[in-house]
Amino acid sequence: MLKLEGVSKVYAIGNMTVQALRAVNLELSPGEFLAVMGRSGSGKSTLLHILGGLDWPSSGRVLWNERDLTTLSVRELARWRGEHVGFVFQSFNLMPTLTALENVELPLLLRGISAKERRIRAREQLEHVGLARRASHKPAELSGGEQQRVALARALVSDPAMILADEPTGNLDSETGQVLLRLLRNLNERGTTIVLATHDPEAAAFAQRIIRLKDGALLLFS
Ligand SMILES: Nc1ncnc2c1ncn2[C@@H]1O[C@H](COP(=O)(O)OP(=O)(O)OP(=O)(O)O)[C@@H](O)[C@H]1O
Ligand SMILES: [Mg+2]
């Protein structure tokens, strides 16, 4: 479904460069649950950003069913992302002034879906993550685990084929983290492709396949 061919990423700051990814080849199968492990700075987030069309590689190709995403314009890539990918980040990234329900509705608003349908679909996703009773709470009125479940509901509301989760349990205690990981596993069992970046072996154990990055390169024997 999604394939990286010789993907490298070089960041330049002033006259310094950082090679964040080195010639990464990776094939993601539909319905797979993949964990990406590696130390801080090894390139996990960079890899997820490129997989999800949030950033471009410096070289190499990103193929989505034979279509090279690196040739798309900013707009086209944004549309592709909106249709196919849901993101969950370590820091939740919820809008502080919106309620839980409104946060979940947001991706649908950006896609021009009617208010009525937005509300129905957002409620459904909040129910799915067990937060129907917190719909009118703002992020600051929710626990960390609840905020992350709202973020997951927001990622799910546009029914993406793929969820990219970057250290989603990094700011949660281990029990709360397990709740989120079980939700991810649940989704995966129903067909959603999951890519989870983590440095926690217990979290990675939820995946079917684990890959490891070291200094931006994929380790062959991991
Ligand atoms: N926007 C940027 N500009 C310059 N350098 C960057 C940028 N983003 C990341 N880097 C560098 O690229 C390398 C890979 O970063 P990345 O965020 O992918 O690592 P990571 O594996 O996700 O680390 P962590 O576990 O700490 O989240 C690091 O050395 C980092 O300093
Ligand atoms: Mg990271």
XYZ file of C-alpha atoms and ligand atoms in Angstrom:
254
model
C 0.000 0.000 0.000
C 2.727 2.426 1.033
C 6.317 1.966 0.023
C 9.447 3.986 0.704
C 12.245 3.601 -1.828
C 15.673 4.922 -0.909
C 14.217 7.682 1.241
C 16.729 10.094 2.729
C 16.053 13.270 4.659
C 18.598 15.973 5.291
C 17.770 18.967 7.453
C 19.819 22.097 7.041
C 20.116 24.668 9.810
C 22.397 27.504 8.786
C 25.500 25.826 7.445
C 24.967 22.654 9.457
C 23.176 19.610 8.124
C 21.599 16.662 9.882
C 20.985 13.446 8.003
C 17.762 12.328 9.676
C 17.043 9.382 7.326
C 19.501 7.399 5.228
C 18.269 5.484 2.175
C 15.334 3.863 3.950
C 13.456 1.115 2.096
C 10.217 0.077 3.707
C 7.024 -1.564 2.559
C 3.851 -1.266 4.575
C 1.149 -3.878 3.965
C -2.531 -3.028 4.290
C -3.831 -3.960 7.729
C -0.393 -4.245 9.279
C 0.570 -3.020 12.765
C 4.164 -1.806 12.594
C 6.281 -0.427 15.431
C 9.224 1.870 14.694
C 11.814 1.822 17.448
C 15.130 3.576 17.957
C 16.804 6.034 20.272
C 15.945 9.682 20.565
C 17.112 11.397 17.384
C 17.249 8.185 15.331
C 14.666 9.459 12.835
C 11.356 7.923 13.979
C 9.299 11.120 13.801
C 10.904 12.090 10.508
C 9.942 8.681 9.098
C 6.335 9.053 10.266
C 6.087 12.567 8.840
C 7.222 11.317 5.449
C 4.947 8.255 5.582
C 2.015 10.540 6.346
C 2.777 13.218 3.787
C 3.543 15.895 6.382
C 6.998 16.353 4.920
C 8.980 15.527 1.786
C 12.084 13.389 1.596
C 15.287 15.006 0.305
C 15.632 12.075 -2.070
C 13.868 8.806 -2.794
C 10.279 7.942 -3.570
C 7.128 7.485 -1.500
C 4.719 5.241 -3.369
C 1.048 4.952 -2.510
C -0.383 2.224 -4.723
C 2.206 3.058 -7.413
C 1.565 6.799 -7.184
C 4.657 8.787 -6.169
C 3.574 11.173 -3.421
C 6.774 13.215 -3.740
C 5.494 14.563 -7.066
C 2.287 16.003 -5.547
C 1.820 19.702 -4.847
C 1.292 20.968 -1.310
C -2.462 21.059 -1.890
C -2.638 17.628 -3.445
C -0.581 16.155 -0.645
C -2.814 17.807 1.962
C -5.862 16.312 0.274
C -4.253 12.870 0.144
C -3.412 13.145 3.843
C -6.921 14.207 4.772
C -8.384 11.211 2.982
C -6.045 8.475 4.055
C -4.098 9.311 7.198
C -4.888 9.986 10.844
C -2.182 11.322 13.165
C -1.804 10.944 16.910
C 1.073 12.849 18.546
C 2.782 12.629 21.905
C 1.524 16.055 22.962
C -2.100 15.450 21.854
C -2.222 18.725 19.845
C -5.836 19.512 20.666
C -7.270 23.000 20.186
C -7.570 24.433 23.718
C -10.605 26.621 23.058
C -12.695 23.874 21.464
C -14.625 21.165 23.280
C -13.740 17.501 22.856
C -16.583 17.121 20.373
C -15.526 20.178 18.365
C -11.932 18.971 18.275
C -13.072 15.658 16.812
C -15.271 17.482 14.293
C -12.426 19.648 13.046
C -11.056 17.384 10.266
C -14.601 17.079 8.882
C -15.079 20.850 8.956
C -11.923 21.223 6.879
C -13.422 18.787 4.390
C -16.656 20.726 4.073
C -18.956 18.134 5.636
C -22.301 19.416 6.920
C -22.702 20.429 10.569
C -25.241 17.707 11.204
C -23.130 14.925 9.811
C -20.033 16.253 11.579
C -21.786 16.089 14.893
C -23.074 12.564 14.332
C -19.733 11.216 13.227
C -17.750 12.980 15.958
C -20.114 11.651 18.648
C -19.743 8.175 17.249
C -15.942 8.361 17.514
C -16.034 9.792 21.033
C -18.249 6.880 21.999
C -15.814 4.517 20.368
C -12.982 5.726 22.605
C -15.269 5.714 25.652
C -15.632 9.472 26.035
C -19.226 10.239 25.078
C -19.769 11.744 28.526
C -16.865 14.165 28.122
C -18.009 15.620 24.792
C -18.478 19.147 26.113
C -15.223 19.299 28.087
C -12.348 21.423 26.856
C -8.882 19.788 26.736
C -7.789 21.453 30.008
C -10.795 19.802 31.677
C -9.684 16.326 30.638
C -7.005 13.987 31.962
C -3.965 13.231 29.793
C -5.326 9.822 28.835
C -8.690 11.329 27.944
C -7.028 14.022 25.831
C -5.106 11.382 23.948
C -8.316 9.409 23.344
C -9.913 12.591 21.965
C -6.886 12.930 19.676
C -7.406 9.330 18.569
C -11.107 9.987 17.929
C -10.097 13.018 15.842
C -7.667 10.846 13.864
C -10.421 8.284 13.270
C -13.270 10.553 12.326
C -12.341 10.756 8.662
C -12.118 6.958 8.539
C -8.455 6.794 7.438
C -6.840 3.632 6.095
C -3.777 4.351 8.193
C -3.087 5.745 11.658
C 0.371 7.140 12.405
C 0.988 7.398 16.136
C 4.152 9.169 17.299
C 4.945 8.259 20.926
C 1.219 8.401 21.734
C 1.813 6.989 25.206
C 4.859 9.167 25.952
C 2.925 11.522 28.219
C 0.714 8.879 29.827
C 1.239 6.627 32.821
C 1.658 2.992 31.862
C -1.884 1.904 32.691
C -3.453 4.756 30.725
C -1.010 4.040 27.919
C -2.231 0.451 27.803
C -5.809 1.649 27.294
C -4.699 3.627 24.245
C -2.596 0.771 22.881
C -5.533 -1.616 23.230
C -7.680 0.844 21.284
C -5.046 0.887 18.545
C -4.908 -2.917 18.506
C -8.678 -3.012 18.343
C -8.683 -0.736 15.316
C -5.980 -2.802 13.680
C -8.055 -5.948 14.161
C -10.799 -4.207 12.241
C -8.466 -3.482 9.331
C -6.783 -0.123 9.990
C -3.053 -0.012 9.250
C -1.116 1.296 12.251
C 2.410 2.676 12.475
C 3.552 3.341 16.025
C 6.801 5.147 16.840
C 7.968 4.369 20.333
C 11.041 3.687 22.409
C 9.009 1.598 24.840
C 9.394 -2.165 24.201
C 6.096 -2.839 25.985
C 4.258 -0.563 23.565
C 6.101 -2.043 20.583
C 4.974 -5.508 21.691
C 1.462 -4.592 20.526
C 2.730 -4.553 16.929
C 3.102 -7.495 14.562
C 6.384 -6.235 13.164
C 9.100 -4.104 14.705
C 11.710 -2.152 12.765
C 14.609 -0.242 14.281
C 16.322 2.939 13.208
C 19.854 3.912 14.118
C 21.182 7.316 13.051
C 18.524 7.448 10.359
C 19.269 4.021 8.900
C 17.033 0.991 9.145
C 18.742 -1.862 10.955
C 18.468 -5.019 8.893
C 18.528 -7.437 11.784
C 16.395 -6.077 14.542
N 13.021 20.440 11.580
C 14.259 19.975 11.843
N 15.333 20.721 11.531
C 16.574 20.256 11.760
N 16.855 19.075 12.298
C 15.832 18.283 12.635
C 14.483 18.694 12.433
N 13.664 17.703 12.852
C 14.487 16.732 13.300
N 15.782 17.058 13.175
C 16.950 16.218 13.510
O 16.827 14.990 12.809
C 17.163 13.883 13.622
C 15.984 12.908 13.697
O 14.935 13.525 14.416
P 13.563 12.800 14.749
O 12.681 13.807 15.351
O 13.089 12.088 13.547
O 14.055 11.720 15.846
P 13.171 10.737 16.758
O 13.701 9.349 16.532
O 11.742 10.957 16.509
O 13.572 11.200 18.226
P 12.678 11.228 19.577
O 12.625 9.812 20.080
O 13.462 12.110 20.488
O 11.331 11.786 19.230
C 17.580 14.454 14.960
O 18.980 14.501 15.002
C 16.981 15.841 14.988
O 17.782 16.721 15.726
Mg 10.194 11.715 17.684
